[in-house]
Short mmCIF file of C-alpha atoms in Angstrom, two decimals:
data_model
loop_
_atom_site.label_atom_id
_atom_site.label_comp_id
_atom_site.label_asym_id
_atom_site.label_seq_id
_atom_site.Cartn_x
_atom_site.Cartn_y
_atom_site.Cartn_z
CA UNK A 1 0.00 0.00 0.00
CA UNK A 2 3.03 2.58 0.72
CA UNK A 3 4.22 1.82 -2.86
CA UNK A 4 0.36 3.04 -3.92
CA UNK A 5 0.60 5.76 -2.26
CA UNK A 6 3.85 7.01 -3.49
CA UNK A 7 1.78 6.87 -6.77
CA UNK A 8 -1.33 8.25 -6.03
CA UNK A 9 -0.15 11.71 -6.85
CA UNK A 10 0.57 11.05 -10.40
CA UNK A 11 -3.17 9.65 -10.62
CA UNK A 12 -6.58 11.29 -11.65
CA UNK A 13 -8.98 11.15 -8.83
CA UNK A 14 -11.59 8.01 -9.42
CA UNK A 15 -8.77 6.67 -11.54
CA UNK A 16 -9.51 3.91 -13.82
CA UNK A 17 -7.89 0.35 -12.36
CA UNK A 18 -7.11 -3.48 -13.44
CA UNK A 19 -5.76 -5.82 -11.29
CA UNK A 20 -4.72 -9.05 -13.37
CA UNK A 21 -4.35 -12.17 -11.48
CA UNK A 22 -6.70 -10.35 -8.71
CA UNK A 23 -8.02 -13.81 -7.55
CA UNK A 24 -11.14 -13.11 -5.67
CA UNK A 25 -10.79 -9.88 -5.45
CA UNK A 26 -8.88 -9.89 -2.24
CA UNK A 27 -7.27 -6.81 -3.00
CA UNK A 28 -10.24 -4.56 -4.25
CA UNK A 29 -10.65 -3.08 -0.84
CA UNK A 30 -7.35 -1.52 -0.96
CA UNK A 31 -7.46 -0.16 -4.55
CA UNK A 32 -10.72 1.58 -4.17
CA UNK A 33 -8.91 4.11 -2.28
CA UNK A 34 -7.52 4.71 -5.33
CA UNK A 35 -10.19 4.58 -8.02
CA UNK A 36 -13.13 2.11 -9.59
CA UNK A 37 -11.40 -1.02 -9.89
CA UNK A 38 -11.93 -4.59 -11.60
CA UNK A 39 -9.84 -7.54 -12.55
CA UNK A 40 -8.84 -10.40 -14.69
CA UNK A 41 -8.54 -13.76 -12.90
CA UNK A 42 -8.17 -16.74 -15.29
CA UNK A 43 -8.21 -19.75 -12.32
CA UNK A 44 -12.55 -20.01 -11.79
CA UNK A 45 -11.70 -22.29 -8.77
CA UNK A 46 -10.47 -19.54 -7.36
CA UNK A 47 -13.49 -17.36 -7.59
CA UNK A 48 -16.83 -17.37 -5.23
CA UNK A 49 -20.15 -16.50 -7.03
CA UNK A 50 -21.49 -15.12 -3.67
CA UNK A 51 -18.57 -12.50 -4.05
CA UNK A 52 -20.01 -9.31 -4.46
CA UNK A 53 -17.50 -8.01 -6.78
CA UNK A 54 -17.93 -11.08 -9.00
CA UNK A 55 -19.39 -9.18 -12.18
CA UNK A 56 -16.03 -6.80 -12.10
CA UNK A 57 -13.51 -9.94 -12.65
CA UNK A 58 -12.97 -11.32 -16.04
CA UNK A 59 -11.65 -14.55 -16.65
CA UNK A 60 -10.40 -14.31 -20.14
CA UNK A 61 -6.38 -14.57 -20.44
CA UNK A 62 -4.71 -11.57 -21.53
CA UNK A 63 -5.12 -10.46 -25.64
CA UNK A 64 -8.29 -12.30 -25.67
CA UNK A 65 -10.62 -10.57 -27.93
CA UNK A 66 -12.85 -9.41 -25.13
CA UNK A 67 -9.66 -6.77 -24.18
CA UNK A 68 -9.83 -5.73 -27.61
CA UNK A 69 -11.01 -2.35 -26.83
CA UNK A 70 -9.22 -1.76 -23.78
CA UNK A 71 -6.04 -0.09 -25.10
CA UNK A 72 -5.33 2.80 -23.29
CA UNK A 73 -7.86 2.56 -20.50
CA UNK A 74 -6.71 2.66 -17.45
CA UNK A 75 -4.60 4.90 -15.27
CA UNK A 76 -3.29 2.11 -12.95
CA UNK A 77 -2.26 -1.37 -13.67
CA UNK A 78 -1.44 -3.55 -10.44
CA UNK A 79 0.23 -7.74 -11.20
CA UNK A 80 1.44 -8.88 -8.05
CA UNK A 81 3.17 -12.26 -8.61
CA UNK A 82 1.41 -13.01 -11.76
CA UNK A 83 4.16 -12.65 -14.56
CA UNK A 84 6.37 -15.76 -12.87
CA UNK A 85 2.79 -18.20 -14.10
CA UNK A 86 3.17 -17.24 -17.83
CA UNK A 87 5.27 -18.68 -20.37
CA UNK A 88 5.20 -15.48 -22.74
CA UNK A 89 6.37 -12.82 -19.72
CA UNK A 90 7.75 -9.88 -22.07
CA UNK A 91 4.40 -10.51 -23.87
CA UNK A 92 2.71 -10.26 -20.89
CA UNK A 93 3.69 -7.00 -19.89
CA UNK A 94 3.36 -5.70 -23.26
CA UNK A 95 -0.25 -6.52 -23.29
CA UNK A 96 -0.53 -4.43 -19.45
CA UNK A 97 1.08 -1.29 -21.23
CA UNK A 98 -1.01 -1.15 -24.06
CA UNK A 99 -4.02 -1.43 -21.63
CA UNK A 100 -2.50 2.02 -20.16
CA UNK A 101 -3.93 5.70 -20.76
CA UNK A 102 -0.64 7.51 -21.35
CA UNK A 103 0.86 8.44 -18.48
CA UNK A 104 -0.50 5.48 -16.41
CA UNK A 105 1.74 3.11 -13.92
CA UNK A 106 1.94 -0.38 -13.85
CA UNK A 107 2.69 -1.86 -11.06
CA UNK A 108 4.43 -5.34 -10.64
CA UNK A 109 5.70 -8.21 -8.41
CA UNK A 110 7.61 -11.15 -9.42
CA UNK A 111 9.26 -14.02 -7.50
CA UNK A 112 13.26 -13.12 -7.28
CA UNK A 113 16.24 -15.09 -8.13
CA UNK A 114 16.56 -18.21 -9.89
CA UNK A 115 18.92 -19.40 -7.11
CA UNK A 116 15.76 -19.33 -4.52
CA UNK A 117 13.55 -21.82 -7.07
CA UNK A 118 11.94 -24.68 -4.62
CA UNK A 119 9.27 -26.89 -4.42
CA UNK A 120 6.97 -24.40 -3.86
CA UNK A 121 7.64 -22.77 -7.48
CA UNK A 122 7.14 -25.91 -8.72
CA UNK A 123 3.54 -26.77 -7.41
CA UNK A 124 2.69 -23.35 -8.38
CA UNK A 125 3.67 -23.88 -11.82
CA UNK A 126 5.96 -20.99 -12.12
CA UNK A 127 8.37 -20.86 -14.74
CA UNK A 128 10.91 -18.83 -13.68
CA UNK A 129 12.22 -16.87 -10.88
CA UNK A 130 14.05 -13.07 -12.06
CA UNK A 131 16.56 -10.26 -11.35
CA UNK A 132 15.92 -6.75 -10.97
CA UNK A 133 17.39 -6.31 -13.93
CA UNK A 134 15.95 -9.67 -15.51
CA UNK A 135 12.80 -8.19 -14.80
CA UNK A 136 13.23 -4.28 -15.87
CA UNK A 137 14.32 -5.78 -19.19
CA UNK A 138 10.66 -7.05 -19.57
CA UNK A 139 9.00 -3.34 -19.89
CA UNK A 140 9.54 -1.94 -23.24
CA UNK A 141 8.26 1.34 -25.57
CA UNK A 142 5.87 2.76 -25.33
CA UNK A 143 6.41 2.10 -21.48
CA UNK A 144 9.49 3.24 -19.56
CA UNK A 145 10.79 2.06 -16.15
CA UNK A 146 10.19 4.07 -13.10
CA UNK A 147 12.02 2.32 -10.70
CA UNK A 148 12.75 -1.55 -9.65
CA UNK A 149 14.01 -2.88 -6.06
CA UNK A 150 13.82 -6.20 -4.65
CA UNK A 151 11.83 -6.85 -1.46
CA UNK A 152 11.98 -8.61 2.11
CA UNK A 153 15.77 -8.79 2.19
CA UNK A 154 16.18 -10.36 5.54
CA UNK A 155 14.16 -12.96 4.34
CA UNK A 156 16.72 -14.00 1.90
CA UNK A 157 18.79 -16.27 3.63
CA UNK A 158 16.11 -18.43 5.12
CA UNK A 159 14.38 -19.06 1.75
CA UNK A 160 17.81 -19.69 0.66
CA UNK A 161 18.15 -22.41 3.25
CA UNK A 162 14.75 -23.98 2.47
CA UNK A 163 15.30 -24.22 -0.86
CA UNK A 164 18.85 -26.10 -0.20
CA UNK A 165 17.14 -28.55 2.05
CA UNK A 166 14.10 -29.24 -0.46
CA UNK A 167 16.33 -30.17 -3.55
CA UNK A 168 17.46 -32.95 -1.65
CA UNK A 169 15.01 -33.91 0.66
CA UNK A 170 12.39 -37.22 0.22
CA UNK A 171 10.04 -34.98 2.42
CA UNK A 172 9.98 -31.12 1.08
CA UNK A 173 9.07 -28.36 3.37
CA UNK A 174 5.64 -26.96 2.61
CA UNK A 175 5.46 -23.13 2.25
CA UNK A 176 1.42 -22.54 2.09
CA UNK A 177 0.23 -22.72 5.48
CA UNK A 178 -0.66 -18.94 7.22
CA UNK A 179 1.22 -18.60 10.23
CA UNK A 180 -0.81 -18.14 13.57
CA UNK A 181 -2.03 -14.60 13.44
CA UNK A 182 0.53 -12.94 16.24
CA UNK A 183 3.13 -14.80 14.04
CA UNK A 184 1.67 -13.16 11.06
CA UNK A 185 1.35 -9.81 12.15
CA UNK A 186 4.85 -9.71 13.62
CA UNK A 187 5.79 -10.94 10.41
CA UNK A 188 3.65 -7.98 8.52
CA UNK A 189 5.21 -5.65 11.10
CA UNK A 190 9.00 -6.39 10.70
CA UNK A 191 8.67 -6.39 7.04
CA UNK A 192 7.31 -2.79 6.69
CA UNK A 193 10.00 -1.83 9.07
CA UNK A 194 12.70 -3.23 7.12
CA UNK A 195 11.29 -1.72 3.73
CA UNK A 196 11.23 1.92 5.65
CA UNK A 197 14.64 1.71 6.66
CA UNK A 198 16.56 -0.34 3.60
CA UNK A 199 14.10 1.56 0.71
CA UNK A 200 16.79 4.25 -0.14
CA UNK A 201 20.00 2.02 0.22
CA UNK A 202 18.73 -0.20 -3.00
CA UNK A 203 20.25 -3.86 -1.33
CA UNK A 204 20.77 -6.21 -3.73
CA UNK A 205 19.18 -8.96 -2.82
CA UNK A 206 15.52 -10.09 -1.47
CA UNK A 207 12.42 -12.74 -2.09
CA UNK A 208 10.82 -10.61 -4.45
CA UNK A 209 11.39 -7.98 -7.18
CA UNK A 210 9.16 -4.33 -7.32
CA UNK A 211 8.72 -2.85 -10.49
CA UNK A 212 7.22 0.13 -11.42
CA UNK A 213 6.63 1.56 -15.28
CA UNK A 214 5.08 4.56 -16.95
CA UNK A 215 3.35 4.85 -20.66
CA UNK A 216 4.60 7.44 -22.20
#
């Protein structure tokens, strides 16, 4: 949300927004803040018909003909860990751009470093894992990169270490569980203090990679 905010001032008020891979709409809350949002979500299991926001999420993949007319639409693009799940990524975030009104963001997430890759990528059917600049090298013209950092750097080392012990382990170490909810929000706490602190010293290295992109 910080990173949302940081934007909001280059936004029109009741911006127009897409969230793609929004699952059921978990994030819609947030975004409203922000504008009149709706989403694409290609997975229907994941998706409740008693969701009230059901009508605003479209399950069609990316350059189906029902986006036909959606070039230059919208003012803010969120993908948070979506571009790891497709095979054509540069494509991907093509298709995002030309859904942008000139001069709108897109906002992205991605899985980092190939070095990290588990089990867990695996069952998620991810195919790849990136670098900051793996990942900036994925936003082209008419788009331009704003900025790109990795994320959750002191979480580095233990992934590191789970991943080790899963490529050679009979029994691999599951990653889906929620931790109990004072875990959690210790968790939620220390991470947003660590981003505070470490966002203006750029470390090179984290679990996840933040990019952020501009039509021009």
């Amino acid at each position: 949300m910080r990173e949302l905010r940081r934007l909001s001032p280059a936004l029109p008020s009741n911006s127009q927004i897409l969230d793609v891979g929004c699952g059921d709409a978990l994030f819609f809350p947030k975004l409203r803040e922000f504008g009149a949002v709706q989403g694409i979500e290609i997975d229907t299991s994941l998706l409740t018909e008693s969701n009230p926001d059901r009508a605003l999420i479209h399950t069609r993949p990316l350059g189906d003909a029902e986006y036909k007319g959606w070039e230059g639409r919208f003012d803010l693009i969120t993908s948070l860990d979506v571009v790891e799940h497709i095979e054509r990524d540069a494509w991907a975030v093509g298709e995002m751009v030309r859904m942008l009104r000139p001069g709108g963001r897109l906002m992205m997430t991605v899985p980092a470093f190939m070095s990290l890759w588990d089990h867990h990528d695996e069952i998620n059917h991810h195919h790849r894992r990136y670098t900051a600049s793996g990942f900036a090298s994925l936003i082209q013209p008419p788009a331009r990169l704003v900025s790109v950092r990795y994320l959750f750097h002191s979480l580095y080392v233990p992934k590191w270490l789970v991943a080790r012990r899963n490529r050679s382990a009979a029994n691999k170490s599951e990653q889906f569980s929620v931790p109990p909810r004072p875990v959690n929000a210790l968790a939620a706490a220390w991470c947003d203090v660590e981003e505070r602190l470490t966002r203006p010293l750029h470390i090179p290295w984290g679990t996840s990679v933040l990019a952020v992109a501009v039509r021009a």
